[in-house]
mmCIF file of C-alpha atoms in Angstrom:
data_model
loop_
_atom_site.group_PDB
_atom_site.id
_atom_site.type_symbol
_atom_site.label_atom_id
_atom_site.label_comp_id
_atom_site.label_asym_id
_atom_site.label_seq_id
_atom_site.Cartn_x
_atom_site.Cartn_y
_atom_site.Cartn_z
ATOM 1 C CA MET A 221 -56.842 42.566 -38.963
ATOM 2 C CA MET A 222 -54.117 39.886 -38.581
ATOM 3 C CA SER A 223 -55.099 36.327 -38.246
ATOM 4 C CA ASN A 224 -53.993 34.210 -35.326
ATOM 5 C CA PRO A 225 -50.398 33.401 -35.876
ATOM 6 C CA THR A 226 -50.764 29.932 -34.347
ATOM 7 C CA GLU A 227 -53.197 29.164 -37.223
ATOM 8 C CA ASN A 228 -50.625 29.937 -39.865
ATOM 9 C CA LYS A 229 -47.691 27.905 -41.117
ATOM 10 C CA PRO A 230 -45.087 28.886 -43.696
ATOM 11 C CA ILE A 231 -45.212 26.932 -46.978
ATOM 12 C CA LEU A 232 -41.745 26.189 -48.400
ATOM 13 C CA LEU A 233 -40.276 25.386 -51.805
ATOM 14 C CA HIS A 234 -37.592 22.926 -50.927
ATOM 15 C CA TYR A 235 -34.267 22.288 -52.778
ATOM 16 C CA CYS A 236 -32.829 18.870 -52.477
ATOM 17 C CA LEU A 237 -29.093 19.800 -52.142
ATOM 18 C CA ASP A 238 -28.182 17.212 -49.609
ATOM 19 C CA GLU A 239 -29.832 15.480 -46.676
ATOM 20 C CA SER A 240 -27.446 17.322 -44.237
ATOM 21 C CA VAL A 241 -28.758 20.718 -45.381
ATOM 22 C CA MET A 242 -32.149 22.395 -45.575
ATOM 23 C CA ALA A 243 -32.681 24.891 -48.449
ATOM 24 C CA PHE A 244 -35.853 26.615 -49.344
ATOM 25 C CA SER A 245 -37.839 29.605 -50.521
ATOM 26 C CA THR A 246 -40.954 30.754 -48.791
ATOM 27 C CA MET A 247 -44.256 31.064 -50.742
ATOM 28 C CA ARG A 248 -46.862 33.811 -50.129
ATOM 29 C CA ALA A 249 -49.426 31.559 -48.430
ATOM 30 C CA GLY A 250 -49.317 30.649 -44.733
ATOM 31 C CA GLY A 251 -48.690 34.063 -43.155
ATOM 32 C CA VAL A 252 -50.515 36.801 -41.372
ATOM 33 C CA GLY A 253 -49.731 39.838 -43.558
ATOM 34 C CA VAL A 254 -52.439 41.716 -45.458
ATOM 35 C CA GLY A 255 -52.751 43.719 -48.665
ATOM 36 C CA PRO A 256 -49.646 43.627 -50.862
ATOM 37 C CA TYR A 257 -47.806 41.889 -47.902
ATOM 38 C CA ALA A 258 -50.358 39.005 -47.738
ATOM 39 C CA GLY A 259 -49.531 36.595 -46.300
ATOM 40 C CA PHE A 260 -45.941 35.419 -45.375
ATOM 41 C CA ASN A 261 -43.260 37.999 -45.279
ATOM 42 C CA ILE A 262 -40.354 38.245 -42.727
ATOM 43 C CA THR A 263 -38.430 41.067 -44.359
ATOM 44 C CA HIS A 264 -38.319 43.934 -41.886
ATOM 45 C CA TYR A 265 -37.407 46.800 -44.096
ATOM 46 C CA CYS A 266 -40.063 46.739 -46.903
ATOM 47 C CA GLY A 267 -42.782 48.617 -45.158
ATOM 48 C CA ASP A 268 -44.813 45.759 -43.736
ATOM 49 C CA ASN A 269 -46.485 45.784 -40.358
ATOM 50 C CA PRO A 270 -43.751 44.951 -37.717
ATOM 51 C CA GLU A 271 -46.197 42.780 -35.817
ATOM 52 C CA ALA A 272 -47.003 40.691 -38.798
ATOM 53 C CA VAL A 273 -43.271 40.413 -39.646
ATOM 54 C CA SER A 274 -42.589 39.189 -36.093
ATOM 55 C CA ALA A 275 -45.429 36.756 -36.124
ATOM 56 C CA ASN A 276 -44.411 35.314 -39.573
ATOM 57 C CA ARG A 277 -40.708 35.152 -38.353
ATOM 58 C CA LEU A 278 -41.888 33.196 -35.208
ATOM 59 C CA SER A 279 -43.823 30.762 -37.323
ATOM 60 C CA LEU A 280 -40.760 30.107 -39.526
ATOM 61 C CA CYS A 281 -38.545 29.683 -36.558
ATOM 62 C CA ARG A 282 -40.924 27.174 -35.075
ATOM 63 C CA LEU A 283 -41.029 25.230 -38.361
ATOM 64 C CA LEU A 284 -37.295 25.154 -38.568
ATOM 65 C CA GLY A 285 -36.899 24.213 -34.986
ATOM 66 C CA VAL A 286 -34.686 27.189 -34.245
ATOM 67 C CA ASP A 287 -34.922 30.307 -32.007
ATOM 68 C CA ASP A 288 -35.201 33.847 -33.263
ATOM 69 C CA ALA A 289 -31.494 34.499 -32.793
ATOM 70 C CA SER A 290 -30.621 31.661 -35.205
ATOM 71 C CA LEU A 291 -32.438 33.190 -38.180
ATOM 72 C CA VAL A 292 -30.232 35.667 -39.970
ATOM 73 C CA LEU A 293 -31.487 38.052 -42.624
ATOM 74 C CA PRO A 294 -29.311 40.952 -43.881
ATOM 75 C CA ARG A 295 -30.516 44.406 -45.095
ATOM 76 C CA GLN A 296 -29.726 44.297 -48.693
ATOM 77 C CA THR A 297 -28.812 47.178 -50.926
ATOM 78 C CA HIS A 298 -28.016 45.523 -54.295
ATOM 79 C CA GLY A 299 -24.335 45.560 -53.521
ATOM 80 C CA THR A 300 -21.699 42.827 -53.225
ATOM 81 C CA GLU A 301 -20.912 42.881 -49.504
ATOM 82 C CA ILE A 302 -20.837 39.278 -48.084
ATOM 83 C CA ARG A 303 -20.855 38.747 -44.303
ATOM 84 C CA LEU A 304 -19.452 35.660 -42.464
ATOM 85 C CA ILE A 305 -21.853 34.502 -39.798
ATOM 86 C CA ASP A 306 -19.494 32.855 -37.241
ATOM 87 C CA ALA A 307 -19.166 32.625 -33.425
ATOM 88 C CA GLU A 308 -17.891 36.162 -33.227
ATOM 89 C CA PHE A 309 -20.935 37.480 -35.125
ATOM 90 C CA LEU A 310 -23.340 35.369 -33.100
ATOM 91 C CA GLY A 311 -21.794 36.551 -29.872
ATOM 92 C CA GLN A 312 -22.729 40.132 -30.641
ATOM 93 C CA ASP A 313 -25.728 41.852 -29.267
ATOM 94 C CA LYS A 314 -28.794 42.439 -31.558
ATOM 95 C CA THR A 315 -27.992 45.981 -32.303
ATOM 96 C CA SER A 316 -24.386 45.134 -33.222
ATOM 97 C CA GLN A 317 -25.613 42.360 -35.486
ATOM 98 C CA GLU A 318 -27.995 44.646 -37.194
ATOM 99 C CA ASP A 319 -25.213 46.999 -37.897
ATOM 100 C CA LEU A 320 -23.014 44.252 -39.290
ATOM 101 C CA LEU A 321 -25.879 43.139 -41.580
ATOM 102 C CA GLU A 322 -26.543 46.644 -43.012
ATOM 103 C CA GLY A 323 -25.775 46.854 -46.726
ATOM 104 C CA VAL A 324 -25.040 43.094 -47.031
ATOM 105 C CA ASP A 325 -26.271 41.091 -49.980
ATOM 106 C CA GLY A 326 -24.728 37.672 -49.075
ATOM 107 C CA VAL A 327 -24.185 35.655 -45.944
ATOM 108 C CA MET A 328 -22.303 32.488 -45.343
ATOM 109 C CA THR A 329 -21.638 30.142 -42.429
ATOM 110 C CA GLN A 330 -20.325 26.797 -41.164
ATOM 111 C CA THR A 331 -22.367 26.868 -38.025
ATOM 112 C CA ALA A 332 -25.078 24.220 -37.922
ATOM 113 C CA GLY A 333 -28.519 25.226 -36.726
ATOM 114 C CA ILE A 334 -28.114 28.803 -37.989
ATOM 115 C CA CYS A 335 -30.561 29.524 -40.902
ATOM 116 C CA ILE A 336 -29.093 32.257 -43.092
ATOM 117 C CA GLY A 337 -31.037 33.759 -46.054
ATOM 118 C CA VAL A 338 -31.670 36.630 -48.328
ATOM 119 C CA SER A 339 -34.909 38.440 -49.495
ATOM 120 C CA THR A 340 -35.981 38.610 -53.031
ATOM 121 C CA ALA A 341 -39.079 39.706 -55.042
ATOM 122 C CA ASP A 342 -37.927 39.253 -58.721
ATOM 123 C CA CYS A 343 -34.179 39.324 -58.143
ATOM 124 C CA VAL A 344 -32.216 36.047 -58.120
ATOM 125 C CA PRO A 345 -31.691 34.083 -54.895
ATOM 126 C CA LEU A 346 -28.787 31.622 -54.906
ATOM 127 C CA LEU A 347 -28.209 29.083 -52.115
ATOM 128 C CA PHE A 348 -24.736 27.493 -52.071
ATOM 129 C CA TYR A 349 -23.719 24.241 -50.328
ATOM 130 C CA ASP A 350 -20.167 22.904 -49.922
ATOM 131 C CA LYS A 351 -20.570 19.253 -48.589
ATOM 132 C CA THR A 352 -16.802 18.697 -48.246
ATOM 133 C CA HIS A 353 -16.360 21.673 -45.821
ATOM 134 C CA GLN A 354 -19.958 21.801 -44.470
ATOM 135 C CA ALA A 355 -20.418 25.279 -45.433
ATOM 136 C CA VAL A 356 -23.405 27.290 -46.828
ATOM 137 C CA ALA A 357 -24.130 30.664 -48.323
ATOM 138 C CA ALA A 358 -27.141 32.762 -49.482
ATOM 139 C CA ILE A 359 -26.711 35.380 -52.098
ATOM 140 C CA HIS A 360 -29.070 38.175 -53.478
ATOM 141 C CA ALA A 361 -28.296 38.846 -57.127
ATOM 142 C CA GLY A 362 -30.372 41.541 -58.717
ATOM 143 C CA TRP A 363 -29.219 42.921 -62.002
ATOM 144 C CA ARG A 364 -26.958 45.413 -60.316
ATOM 145 C CA GLY A 365 -25.349 42.812 -58.056
ATOM 146 C CA THR A 366 -25.031 40.410 -60.979
ATOM 147 C CA VAL A 367 -23.230 43.011 -63.116
ATOM 148 C CA ALA A 368 -20.992 43.764 -60.166
ATOM 149 C CA HIS A 369 -20.042 40.056 -60.075
ATOM 150 C CA ILE A 370 -21.366 39.171 -56.550
ATOM 151 C CA ILE A 371 -21.498 35.527 -57.578
ATOM 152 C CA PRO A 372 -17.785 34.869 -58.243
ATOM 153 C CA LYS A 373 -17.083 37.079 -55.205
ATOM 154 C CA ALA A 374 -19.204 34.654 -53.173
ATOM 155 C CA VAL A 375 -17.446 31.701 -54.562
ATOM 156 C CA GLN A 376 -14.064 33.241 -53.813
ATOM 157 C CA ALA A 377 -15.203 34.222 -50.294
ATOM 158 C CA MET A 378 -16.240 30.638 -49.603
ATOM 159 C CA HIS A 379 -12.853 29.480 -50.807
ATOM 160 C CA ASP A 380 -10.972 32.061 -48.605
ATOM 161 C CA TYR A 381 -12.961 31.325 -45.441
ATOM 162 C CA PHE A 382 -13.732 27.591 -45.837
ATOM 163 C CA GLY A 383 -11.441 26.181 -48.414
ATOM 164 C CA THR A 384 -14.322 25.612 -50.792
ATOM 165 C CA VAL A 385 -13.445 24.161 -54.140
ATOM 166 C CA PRO A 386 -15.873 25.479 -56.858
ATOM 167 C CA GLU A 387 -16.204 22.197 -58.527
ATOM 168 C CA GLU A 388 -17.618 20.712 -55.381
ATOM 169 C CA LEU A 389 -20.270 23.425 -54.836
ATOM 170 C CA SER A 390 -23.983 22.679 -55.236
ATOM 171 C CA VAL A 391 -26.174 25.701 -56.044
ATOM 172 C CA ALA A 392 -29.866 26.221 -56.122
ATOM 173 C CA ILE A 393 -31.217 29.183 -58.103
ATOM 174 C CA GLY A 394 -34.668 30.110 -56.734
ATOM 175 C CA PRO A 395 -37.711 31.779 -58.204
ATOM 176 C CA CYS A 396 -37.011 35.048 -60.012
ATOM 177 C CA ILE A 397 -38.400 37.160 -62.852
ATOM 178 C CA SER A 398 -38.221 35.491 -66.103
ATOM 179 C CA GLN A 399 -36.794 36.943 -69.296
ATOM 180 C CA GLN A 400 -40.171 37.463 -70.839
ATOM 181 C CA ALA A 401 -41.241 39.640 -67.842
ATOM 182 C CA PHE A 402 -37.966 41.365 -67.221
ATOM 183 C CA GLU A 403 -38.079 44.277 -69.654
ATOM 184 C CA VAL A 404 -35.183 46.766 -69.271
ATOM 185 C CA GLY A 405 -33.777 49.978 -70.768
ATOM 186 C CA ASP A 406 -30.709 50.071 -73.024
ATOM 187 C CA GLU A 407 -28.542 51.201 -70.156
ATOM 188 C CA VAL A 408 -29.161 47.864 -68.343
ATOM 189 C CA ALA A 409 -28.349 45.760 -71.358
ATOM 190 C CA GLU A 410 -25.266 47.964 -71.937
ATOM 191 C CA ALA A 411 -24.228 47.436 -68.279
ATOM 192 C CA PHE A 412 -24.268 43.613 -68.750
ATOM 193 C CA ASP A 413 -22.330 43.962 -71.915
ATOM 194 C CA ALA A 414 -19.662 46.160 -70.360
ATOM 195 C CA ALA A 415 -19.386 43.656 -67.436
ATOM 196 C CA GLY A 416 -18.401 40.968 -69.840
ATOM 197 C CA PHE A 417 -21.526 39.024 -70.195
ATOM 198 C CA ARG A 418 -22.417 37.424 -73.494
ATOM 199 C CA ILE A 419 -25.475 39.660 -74.041
ATOM 200 C CA ASP A 420 -26.784 37.628 -76.975
ATOM 201 C CA ASP A 421 -26.895 34.519 -74.638
ATOM 202 C CA ILE A 422 -28.660 36.128 -71.755
ATOM 203 C CA GLY A 423 -30.895 38.613 -73.517
ATOM 204 C CA CYS A 424 -32.644 39.807 -76.664
ATOM 205 C CA ARG A 425 -34.458 42.831 -77.981
ATOM 206 C CA TYR A 426 -38.121 42.004 -78.371
ATOM 207 C CA PRO A 427 -39.805 42.853 -81.679
ATOM 208 C CA ALA A 428 -40.623 46.522 -82.229
ATOM 209 C CA ALA A 429 -44.289 45.602 -82.583
ATOM 210 C CA GLU A 430 -44.258 44.840 -78.920
ATOM 211 C CA SER A 431 -41.819 47.147 -77.204
ATOM 212 C CA GLY A 432 -38.529 47.006 -78.920
ATOM 213 C CA LYS A 433 -36.839 46.882 -75.522
ATOM 214 C CA TRP A 434 -34.311 44.437 -74.111
ATOM 215 C CA HIS A 435 -35.397 41.532 -72.067
ATOM 216 C CA ILE A 436 -32.762 39.995 -69.755
ATOM 217 C CA ASN A 437 -32.631 36.416 -68.470
ATOM 218 C CA LEU A 438 -31.281 36.966 -64.991
ATOM 219 C CA SER A 439 -31.251 33.274 -64.161
ATOM 220 C CA ALA A 440 -29.107 32.603 -67.271
ATOM 221 C CA ALA A 441 -26.806 35.472 -66.387
ATOM 222 C CA CYS A 442 -26.250 33.897 -62.903
ATOM 223 C CA THR A 443 -25.693 30.487 -64.360
ATOM 224 C CA GLU A 444 -23.052 31.891 -66.692
ATOM 225 C CA GLU A 445 -21.285 33.452 -63.653
ATOM 226 C CA LEU A 446 -21.426 30.234 -61.696
ATOM 227 C CA LEU A 447 -19.894 28.261 -64.622
ATOM 228 C CA GLU A 448 -17.135 30.807 -65.162
ATOM 229 C CA ALA A 449 -16.433 30.669 -61.353
ATOM 230 C CA GLY A 450 -15.891 26.931 -61.732
ATOM 231 C CA VAL A 451 -19.178 25.462 -60.588
ATOM 232 C CA MET A 452 -20.177 22.388 -62.536
ATOM 233 C CA LEU A 453 -23.413 22.580 -64.616
ATOM 234 C CA PRO A 454 -24.772 19.245 -63.144
ATOM 235 C CA ASN A 455 -24.517 20.813 -59.696
ATOM 236 C CA ILE A 456 -26.658 23.861 -60.488
ATOM 237 C CA MET A 457 -30.412 23.474 -59.665
ATOM 238 C CA VAL A 458 -32.785 25.945 -61.317
ATOM 239 C CA ALA A 459 -36.262 26.410 -59.953
ATOM 240 C CA ASP A 460 -37.420 27.903 -63.265
ATOM 241 C CA ILE A 461 -40.276 29.842 -61.646
ATOM 242 C CA CYS A 462 -41.202 33.354 -62.722
ATOM 243 C CA THR A 463 -42.017 35.448 -59.710
ATOM 244 C CA TYR A 464 -43.894 37.961 -61.918
ATOM 245 C CA ALA A 465 -46.167 35.317 -63.413
ATOM 246 C CA ASP A 466 -46.550 33.004 -60.492
ATOM 247 C CA GLU A 467 -48.795 34.623 -57.948
ATOM 248 C CA ARG A 468 -47.723 31.989 -55.238
ATOM 249 C CA PHE A 469 -44.710 34.304 -54.855
ATOM 250 C CA PHE A 470 -44.054 37.989 -54.221
ATOM 251 C CA SER A 471 -43.073 40.176 -57.177
ATOM 252 C CA ALA A 472 -42.138 43.826 -56.768
ATOM 253 C CA ARG A 473 -42.767 44.494 -60.461
ATOM 254 C CA ARG A 474 -46.281 42.922 -60.198
ATOM 255 C CA LEU A 475 -47.347 44.209 -56.666
ATOM 256 C CA GLY A 476 -45.176 47.356 -56.480
ATOM 257 C CA ILE A 477 -42.132 47.967 -54.362
ATOM 258 C CA ASP A 478 -44.185 48.335 -51.158
ATOM 259 C CA SER A 479 -44.974 44.627 -50.964
ATOM 260 C CA GLY A 480 -43.688 41.411 -49.313
ATOM 261 C CA ARG A 481 -40.517 39.460 -50.069
ATOM 262 C CA ILE A 482 -39.590 35.846 -50.511
ATOM 263 C CA PHE A 483 -37.184 34.547 -47.865
ATOM 264 C CA ASN A 484 -34.607 32.199 -49.409
ATOM 265 C CA GLY A 485 -32.939 30.293 -46.589
ATOM 266 C CA ILE A 486 -30.346 27.598 -46.028
ATOM 267 C CA MET A 487 -29.247 25.815 -42.934
ATOM 268 C CA LEU A 488 -26.865 23.069 -41.932
ATOM 269 C CA ARG A 489 -28.862 20.550 -39.958
ATOM 270 C CA PRO A 490 -27.449 19.966 -36.515
ATOM 271 C CA GLN A 491 -25.921 16.571 -36.117
ATOM 272 C CA ALA A 492 -27.714 14.133 -33.771
#
């Protein structure tokens, strides 16, 4: 049985990118979900009770001071598609918007008062802020998306649409699975190597006495991609929180794939 949504309030992990932008990741507490979806989940395609998702979404909108239409969450597929959320998109009806958000793993906007975000539950969320051009982006980078270079594609997309200069970007890397917890097969390590990553810098093979398998540091891989795309190291903020180990956050590897998701959002604050 769900609790009264009016008694619940999302708990957010905030990133201090700038006073003119709000950037955050949701924590598990403060929602109405139950079981592996307890408590705060707004991802509508992970098997959760639609009523709980709607109630949690309403709570987040209330906290952010926006209406439901101003909260944009794509349906991710571990790809590299990035969608511009502009006046044309916002003018579409709900069904058309859902179609445009299908298979999208990154969203970006210059529209103040629109909260864009991505869902994660071990993958890496990245929140981009361009102060010069007042533009933001939210990117979902699992190992497949990282290997497919979604991060430099996002930096390039921001440059193409907004005029963003990589050296002026500020980026928050949110909670994700740690290297210690992210054990992978040889094929994953080989995919990173083939994609041009310095595999010895982002991973290692654990001693045979344990598993003998590769462990990849996804956060480090994403940082490497940001640096190579021109983002300055002092402008990269890393949460350094392992979703698998920290039960305040959802983790698909810990809870199973049929569980809740973290929502990682960013919004330009409306000017008074």
